[in-house]
Amino acid sequence: MSGAASTGNATVTPKHVFGLKADVTDNVAYLDEQTSIFPAGHNLVIHNTEQRSQKFVPGTDGSLGIIAMAVSNNRKFVAIAERPERPTDKPFVTVYDLHTLRKRRTLPAPPPEVESRDLVGLAFSPDSKTLLTMGGAPDWTLCVWAWEKAKPPLAHLRVSNPQHAEIRQVSFSPYDNTAICVTGNGICKFCRVQDASLKPIPAAMGRREPQVYTAHAWLADDRVLVGTEAGNLLVVDSGEFKLELQHSPADGNAIEAIAAYSKGFLCASDGGVVHAYERTEERELFKRAKSFSLEGLHTSVCTLAVSPLEEQMLCSLASAQLFTLQLSNMDILKPDDMNFEPLSQVFHTGPATGLDTCVRKPLIATCGRDHTVRVWNYLERTMELSKTFTEEAHSLAFHPSGLSVLVGFADKLRLLNLLIDDIRPFKELAIRACKECRFSHGGQYFAAVNGNTIQIYATYTCDNIGNLRGHNQKVRSVVWTPDDTKLISCGQDGAVYEWSLRDFKRVGENVLKSCQYTSCACTADARAIFAVGSDKKLREIVGDTAKEHDLGATALQVVLSHSGRMLFAGMDTGQVRSFKFPLNGEWTDASVHGAPGPGAVQKMRISYDDSFLFTVGDDGCVYVCEIKDRDGRIGGTKRDKEGLGWAEEVLVTKTDLEEKTQQMLELRAKVEDLQSQNDYQLRIKELNHAEKLKEVSDRFTHEVEAARRNYELLLQNKNDSELEFEEKLRQLEARHEQTLQGTESTYQQKIMAEVERYQSLQSEKDMLAERWEEQHALLQEGHERALQELTDEYDTKLQEDALVLENVRKEKAALEATFEETRTQIEEDVDREVHELRTNYEARLAHEKNEALRLKGENGIMNKKFVSLQKEIDEQKEEISALFNNKKELYGQIQSLEKDIVGLKREIKERDETISDKEKRIYDLKKKNQELEKFKFVLDYKIKELKKQIEPREVDIMDMREQIRKMDEELERYHFQNQELDLRIHEQKLRLDGMQREIKTQRTKLSDAAADVHAFKSGLHDTIQHIQDPRRLKEKVKELYQRHATDHTPTARIEQDLHAEYARQREYLEKSVESLKRKLNKNMELHRQDNARMMQENVALIKEVNELRRDLRSVAQAGRQVYGGLNAGAAGTGAAGQRADPGGGGDKQHAMLGELRNQVLSLQDKLAAAHAEIQRLRMEAAGGPQPRAASRPGSEAALHRPVSREQLPTMEGFEAQAAAMGAAMRVSASGGAAPGPLGEVPAPRAHAQGGGEGEGEERGGEAVHVAADSEAAEGGALQMDAPPEPDDLAGVAPGQGDSGEGDGAAYRRHVARLAARWHRATRISSA
């Protein structure tokens, strides 16, 4: 049972819901001006705005929730697509009658060639006889159904492209039962239903560049309006692209939904903006009239719906909200205002985490992950209060008086007072992330869970009067007994404890470590405890014994009625399970919330009088279910017997009351002033109206006299005209009489001619009849002869067939005997079944007749009420229309008068300002004139005196000008120096900022690592607690592995003192963020340019290095030749040659090789210093000891390297190469023999083009073989070859003779140039 669940004779029926299922396609529609339909949880809700009433269309049992819906054009039927329970099954579609709320048809399964396991859209045809279903991935198949017949689809077609792009929307044309439009990612197709098949219509959209078409709507004249992801609106006419609207939003926000109506259309773009367009006679067809935004709701719009009379628009949001916009008042709406109003209330966005109800008021309180606390009135079906907090709320408890709530936030537990229009904190308790809290039944105490401890507080003093310790893990549920002397708790450690609040000690327990309990309940005397947990069982604990009931699914909540006769459980599948009490293993499910996971029931409560059941779930819906027996005598009986009414008092602070009183006095004074002004204006208007009335009366009297004279003239003209027309009528009658006589004589002659023609035809007919009789006699004789022949022939055949028939009769007799026996047995069985069926159906028929008679009576009463209400509605509509017209006229008059007043005030103000400015100007000029007269006299005297002194001072002026020129030059020099110093300071600051960021990154990593170690230790400690339980130990080890060894890392708990540090640094960071944003854009552009430049230089330098390697090999070969020539010269000349040339080529060659050795050694030292500086920066970033780099040469150059550890290149390869080159040069300089090949030399890892962080890490153990020739040593465009091979230099040794001097000098210069280039290339590639 999905709509209601029975407990014995009691039923649970959804009465009202606060929420919306936002992930349903086309999830809102209008049935009439006051009624709308939308999905919530596992039901469709029919909501009446005026009466605030709701009806429910239940979903199918066993489904995982509604995924799409569609309402027919005649608003009589609704189609629902639901996801099956098994992933391998295909979704099913059910059609309901909106008048009877009964199921009309369930569509059969689609044919096997349809592979879709999902439905993305439904649509009815204009005549509501055909239904369209759009399948999902992978084949995106479109099916057309004649849904009134239980037959396979009429036609189906795959409408996606070869890439299987996503389909967003599908619809029928509202003017053609055969035209279909489909839009999606790069897809805009049109189809037509013809001859039981779907035929694509060729469209010109394919010639456009593919776009993501997000929504569409049909306009008049077979036109379709298509919205794109870029915010463009395209008009398609008969499948051909016509134009793009010039006034499209085109702001980069996707068009989420489009709804057309008679005056134009509405479209919603991402970000919560709705644009209204109106029709025009121009080429553009439409122009944008206004745009309205949903203030404070930065979310996307899912669906737009326009009411049948186009008075208002309803939109659903992705945040599970419903808002309306009045289209009839669009002309007077201001785009800057919040013109949207909630359909009923503002719902929770996201899962609801807390729920509770009070005793003295018909209120329930909820909280959720959207940081809000809301108070609902379940009788009036309204939201009383709502407030948004900065922290997420985890739990909630409602005081029995209905004046306070206790909410567990992420940082603290807060006691809040419910004022008349606000929710204000009263007390904060240092309990972080409290997952469960409950007030006692009397309200004097409350219990709050702090980890595995239950803390008991006094409500009015907020003093901690006791702590209940005993659970090993988190406590999930606490329940007070009715007398508030005991407390029942259960937790994840599998323990259910009973506590005495007299001495705060445990008086009862039941422990089952294999189960993690989530909720518990107890009877009034606490003898029986009911608990549910992770093992999918309901346990009834009485004393030390526990009776288990297998539920088949996980129950998250369990509640027991105050009368102790009803037990309910909330399942993780979203169902409310109602148990037959006392428990006997029987129950009934009611599907309330959505599918498992997002629709699990998180909290459940029962009202004090056991008349309502409240539930909240992960889908954010708040359900109010009514509990009653078959005769409606359970719900509310307790309150009725006690005569307990609802409390009406509210809380208000003294300050607010004084402010309201002051405002009331001020407003009363204003009202009195306005009343006196209105009386005065009224008297003036009465006088004016009396004067106007007199003028109108005089004018009317004159007009009446003139009309009377005009009437007499017209009456005389009328009499003259009557005489004239009577004479004309007599003449026409005489002329008509003559014409009639002539016509009668003419037709008389024609009739005589026709009679003669008829007599001739009759005689001809008699002759033909005689001739036909003769032929008939001849044919009859021939027929008799042929008949006799056939009779003889068939008599012979008949005798033969008689023999065959005799044999067949014998066989028939045998078969008839067998058949009679079989028939007798079947008839007996059928009679017995018919009798049973007749008995059953007669009983049902009698019941249905009684029910029909009762319904007919109710229907007659309702029809009378409907007729009377319809008359009242029509009268009210007429009155509203008249008032609205008067309102529009008054608004027009007010606007015109306001414009006149504003213009006159502006003109007066401008003229006053002009007059004041001119008067001030005149006064200032007069005053200045007097002062100038005085100055004129004084200046005349001074001029005379200065003329006497001017000549000697001209010389001084020339000298001073020369001094000023020199000082200006010196000042410019100082400015230039200051600019250079500023640049240096800026560079130093940038380096310092880089170091500080690196240090901060390392510190953050260290703190994260410490937090991970602390969390791992805590988890390990919890795991050790289960060392005696292998299965539990295995689960804890697996949980520890999933928490610390997978990608998902739980967020470390923020320590208490970090909040203070955060508060201190926040102000500084807010000031810095603006300047950093400005610098960031500039630095990103510079960084991009530098990267491109460095990449180009890197490519060029790597190519140059490869060329230098080849040159180095050629130089090494030349060196070997020089060395061979020197050895040959030494052998030929001997000692005489040495004496003849003591300062010759040998000394020069030794000097040349020594210089080369020094250069290579210096290069090696620089590389070693750079490597040491890199190691120092790494150790400094890691927090270890810092080597002193000041004593190393080249450390200043190393400071310019990147600070980040991820950006530092490896230097091991460079170190090995430099060492090998230095050793080779030392051997060459000392004259020793050249060493053999080096074999494998470690090489630095090359950076690939566009590589990431990992490409700069060290690659230990790799070796690059020295290439035998230059062609084999070359890599790709960005592959860095190895440095010059030391064995190429090792073969060159100092020689003797003059012939080696020139070659040795060239060799020295070439090697020095190669070393410098290699050093530069390695430095740039490292950077």
PDB file of C-alpha atoms in Angstrom, residues 803-913:
ATOM      1  CA  LEU A 803     -21.230 -44.708 -47.216  1.00  0.00           C
ATOM      2  CA  VAL A 804     -18.443 -42.363 -46.083  1.00  0.00           C
ATOM      3  CA  LEU A 805     -20.904 -40.503 -43.854  1.00  0.00           C
ATOM      4  CA  GLU A 806     -21.945 -43.726 -42.125  1.00  0.00           C
ATOM      5  CA  ASN A 807     -18.360 -44.448 -41.167  1.00  0.00           C
ATOM      6  CA  VAL A 808     -17.888 -40.884 -39.921  1.00  0.00           C
ATOM      7  CA  ARG A 809     -21.066 -41.129 -37.819  1.00  0.00           C
ATOM      8  CA  LYS A 810     -19.739 -44.175 -36.059  1.00  0.00           C
ATOM      9  CA  GLU A 811     -16.496 -42.386 -35.219  1.00  0.00           C
ATOM     10  CA  LYS A 812     -18.492 -39.348 -34.136  1.00  0.00           C
ATOM     11  CA  ALA A 813     -20.595 -41.434 -31.743  1.00  0.00           C
ATOM     12  CA  ALA A 814     -17.432 -42.714 -30.034  1.00  0.00           C
ATOM     13  CA  LEU A 815     -15.992 -39.221 -29.776  1.00  0.00           C
ATOM     14  CA  GLU A 816     -19.302 -37.838 -28.495  1.00  0.00           C
ATOM     15  CA  ALA A 817     -19.345 -40.351 -25.671  1.00  0.00           C
ATOM     16  CA  THR A 818     -15.819 -39.280 -24.636  1.00  0.00           C
ATOM     17  CA  PHE A 819     -16.725 -35.613 -24.984  1.00  0.00           C
ATOM     18  CA  GLU A 820     -19.907 -35.984 -22.902  1.00  0.00           C
ATOM     19  CA  GLU A 821     -17.945 -37.526 -20.053  1.00  0.00           C
ATOM     20  CA  THR A 822     -15.336 -34.742 -20.196  1.00  0.00           C
ATOM     21  CA  ARG A 823     -17.993 -32.035 -20.477  1.00  0.00           C
ATOM     22  CA  THR A 824     -19.871 -33.404 -17.479  1.00  0.00           C
ATOM     23  CA  GLN A 825     -16.763 -33.169 -15.297  1.00  0.00           C
ATOM     24  CA  ILE A 826     -15.867 -29.660 -16.570  1.00  0.00           C
ATOM     25  CA  GLU A 827     -19.433 -28.415 -16.046  1.00  0.00           C
ATOM     26  CA  GLU A 828     -19.384 -29.631 -12.487  1.00  0.00           C
ATOM     27  CA  ASP A 829     -16.081 -27.769 -11.833  1.00  0.00           C
ATOM     28  CA  VAL A 830     -17.328 -24.640 -13.625  1.00  0.00           C
ATOM     29  CA  ASP A 831     -20.619 -24.655 -11.720  1.00  0.00           C
ATOM     30  CA  ARG A 832     -18.777 -24.883  -8.448  1.00  0.00           C
ATOM     31  CA  GLU A 833     -16.400 -22.012  -9.402  1.00  0.00           C
ATOM     32  CA  VAL A 834     -19.287 -19.937 -10.770  1.00  0.00           C
ATOM     33  CA  HIS A 835     -21.195 -20.389  -7.566  1.00  0.00           C
ATOM     34  CA  GLU A 836     -18.226 -19.275  -5.527  1.00  0.00           C
ATOM     35  CA  LEU A 837     -17.580 -16.277  -7.806  1.00  0.00           C
ATOM     36  CA  ARG A 838     -21.282 -15.349  -7.812  1.00  0.00           C
ATOM     37  CA  THR A 839     -21.348 -15.389  -4.029  1.00  0.00           C
ATOM     38  CA  ASN A 840     -18.228 -13.197  -3.796  1.00  0.00           C
ATOM     39  CA  TYR A 841     -19.273 -10.756  -6.483  1.00  0.00           C
ATOM     40  CA  GLU A 842     -22.814 -10.458  -5.153  1.00  0.00           C
ATOM     41  CA  ALA A 843     -21.361  -9.408  -1.810  1.00  0.00           C
ATOM     42  CA  ARG A 844     -19.049  -6.935  -3.539  1.00  0.00           C
ATOM     43  CA  LEU A 845     -21.918  -5.696  -5.726  1.00  0.00           C
ATOM     44  CA  ALA A 846     -24.072  -5.009  -2.699  1.00  0.00           C
ATOM     45  CA  HIS A 847     -21.231  -3.133  -1.067  1.00  0.00           C
ATOM     46  CA  GLU A 848     -20.543  -1.156  -4.268  1.00  0.00           C
ATOM     47  CA  LYS A 849     -24.251  -0.300  -4.628  1.00  0.00           C
ATOM     48  CA  ASN A 850     -24.366   1.027  -1.105  1.00  0.00           C
ATOM     49  CA  GLU A 851     -21.170   2.943  -1.735  1.00  0.00           C
ATOM     50  CA  ALA A 852     -22.523   4.277  -5.045  1.00  0.00           C
ATOM     51  CA  LEU A 853     -25.746   5.453  -3.374  1.00  0.00           C
ATOM     52  CA  ARG A 854     -23.729   7.225  -0.707  1.00  0.00           C
ATOM     53  CA  LEU A 855     -21.431   8.799  -3.312  1.00  0.00           C
ATOM     54  CA  LYS A 856     -24.436   9.879  -5.419  1.00  0.00           C
ATOM     55  CA  GLY A 857     -25.861  11.681  -2.429  1.00  0.00           C
ATOM     56  CA  GLU A 858     -22.533  13.327  -1.704  1.00  0.00           C
ATOM     57  CA  ASN A 859     -22.161  14.143  -5.401  1.00  0.00           C
ATOM     58  CA  GLY A 860     -25.550  15.878  -5.457  1.00  0.00           C
ATOM     59  CA  ILE A 861     -24.608  17.927  -2.418  1.00  0.00           C
ATOM     60  CA  MET A 862     -21.233  18.768  -3.918  1.00  0.00           C
ATOM     61  CA  ASN A 863     -22.839  19.736  -7.240  1.00  0.00           C
ATOM     62  CA  LYS A 864     -25.140  22.164  -5.451  1.00  0.00           C
ATOM     63  CA  LYS A 865     -22.199  23.605  -3.562  1.00  0.00           C
ATOM     64  CA  PHE A 866     -20.200  23.771  -6.779  1.00  0.00           C
ATOM     65  CA  VAL A 867     -22.971  25.659  -8.594  1.00  0.00           C
ATOM     66  CA  SER A 868     -23.339  28.145  -5.755  1.00  0.00           C
ATOM     67  CA  LEU A 869     -19.575  28.571  -5.463  1.00  0.00           C
ATOM     68  CA  GLN A 870     -19.271  28.949  -9.218  1.00  0.00           C
ATOM     69  CA  LYS A 871     -21.819  31.744  -9.152  1.00  0.00           C
ATOM     70  CA  GLU A 872     -19.974  33.438  -6.330  1.00  0.00           C
ATOM     71  CA  ILE A 873     -16.672  33.018  -8.207  1.00  0.00           C
ATOM     72  CA  ASP A 874     -18.157  34.550 -11.347  1.00  0.00           C
ATOM     73  CA  GLU A 875     -19.513  37.491  -9.361  1.00  0.00           C
ATOM     74  CA  GLN A 876     -16.181  37.931  -7.616  1.00  0.00           C
ATOM     75  CA  LYS A 877     -14.346  37.792 -10.947  1.00  0.00           C
ATOM     76  CA  GLU A 878     -16.598  40.438 -12.424  1.00  0.00           C
ATOM     77  CA  GLU A 879     -16.116  42.618  -9.370  1.00  0.00           C
ATOM     78  CA  ILE A 880     -12.333  42.055  -9.491  1.00  0.00           C
ATOM     79  CA  SER A 881     -12.190  42.948 -13.174  1.00  0.00           C
ATOM     80  CA  ALA A 882     -14.167  46.135 -12.539  1.00  0.00           C
ATOM     81  CA  LEU A 883     -11.937  47.051  -9.611  1.00  0.00           C
ATOM     82  CA  PHE A 884      -8.855  46.237 -11.639  1.00  0.00           C
ATOM     83  CA  ASN A 885     -10.010  48.546 -14.453  1.00  0.00           C
ATOM     84  CA  ASN A 886     -10.659  51.318 -11.928  1.00  0.00           C
ATOM     85  CA  LYS A 887      -7.268  50.646 -10.424  1.00  0.00           C
ATOM     86  CA  LYS A 888      -5.570  50.943 -13.804  1.00  0.00           C
ATOM     87  CA  GLU A 889      -7.356  54.218 -14.518  1.00  0.00           C
ATOM     88  CA  LEU A 890      -6.415  55.623 -11.115  1.00  0.00           C
ATOM     89  CA  TYR A 891      -2.838  54.481 -11.562  1.00  0.00           C
ATOM     90  CA  GLY A 892      -2.717  56.291 -14.904  1.00  0.00           C
ATOM     91  CA  GLN A 893      -4.077  59.485 -13.371  1.00  0.00           C
ATOM     92  CA  ILE A 894      -1.688  59.241 -10.426  1.00  0.00           C
ATOM     93  CA  GLN A 895       1.317  58.691 -12.687  1.00  0.00           C
ATOM     94  CA  SER A 896       0.417  61.632 -14.914  1.00  0.00           C
ATOM     95  CA  LEU A 897      -0.136  63.918 -11.904  1.00  0.00           C
ATOM     96  CA  GLU A 898       3.095  62.755 -10.297  1.00  0.00           C
ATOM     97  CA  LYS A 899       4.974  63.522 -13.493  1.00  0.00           C
ATOM     98  CA  ASP A 900       3.447  67.008 -13.595  1.00  0.00           C
ATOM     99  CA  ILE A 901       4.318  67.596  -9.924  1.00  0.00           C
ATOM    100  CA  VAL A 902       7.885  66.403 -10.374  1.00  0.00           C
ATOM    101  CA  GLY A 903       8.341  68.589 -13.457  1.00  0.00           C
ATOM    102  CA  LEU A 904       6.971  71.686 -11.712  1.00  0.00           C
ATOM    103  CA  LYS A 905       9.072  71.089  -8.598  1.00  0.00           C
ATOM    104  CA  ARG A 906      12.157  70.615 -10.731  1.00  0.00           C
ATOM    105  CA  GLU A 907      11.444  73.832 -12.628  1.00  0.00           C
ATOM    106  CA  ILE A 908      10.877  75.808  -9.387  1.00  0.00           C
ATOM    107  CA  LYS A 909      14.023  74.428  -7.879  1.00  0.00           C
ATOM    108  CA  GLU A 910      16.088  75.251 -10.950  1.00  0.00           C
ATOM    109  CA  ARG A 911      14.772  78.817 -11.072  1.00  0.00           C
ATOM    110  CA  ASP A 912      15.416  79.318  -7.336  1.00  0.00           C
ATOM    111  CA  GLU A 913      18.957  78.039  -7.746  1.00  0.00           C
TER     112      GLU A 913
END
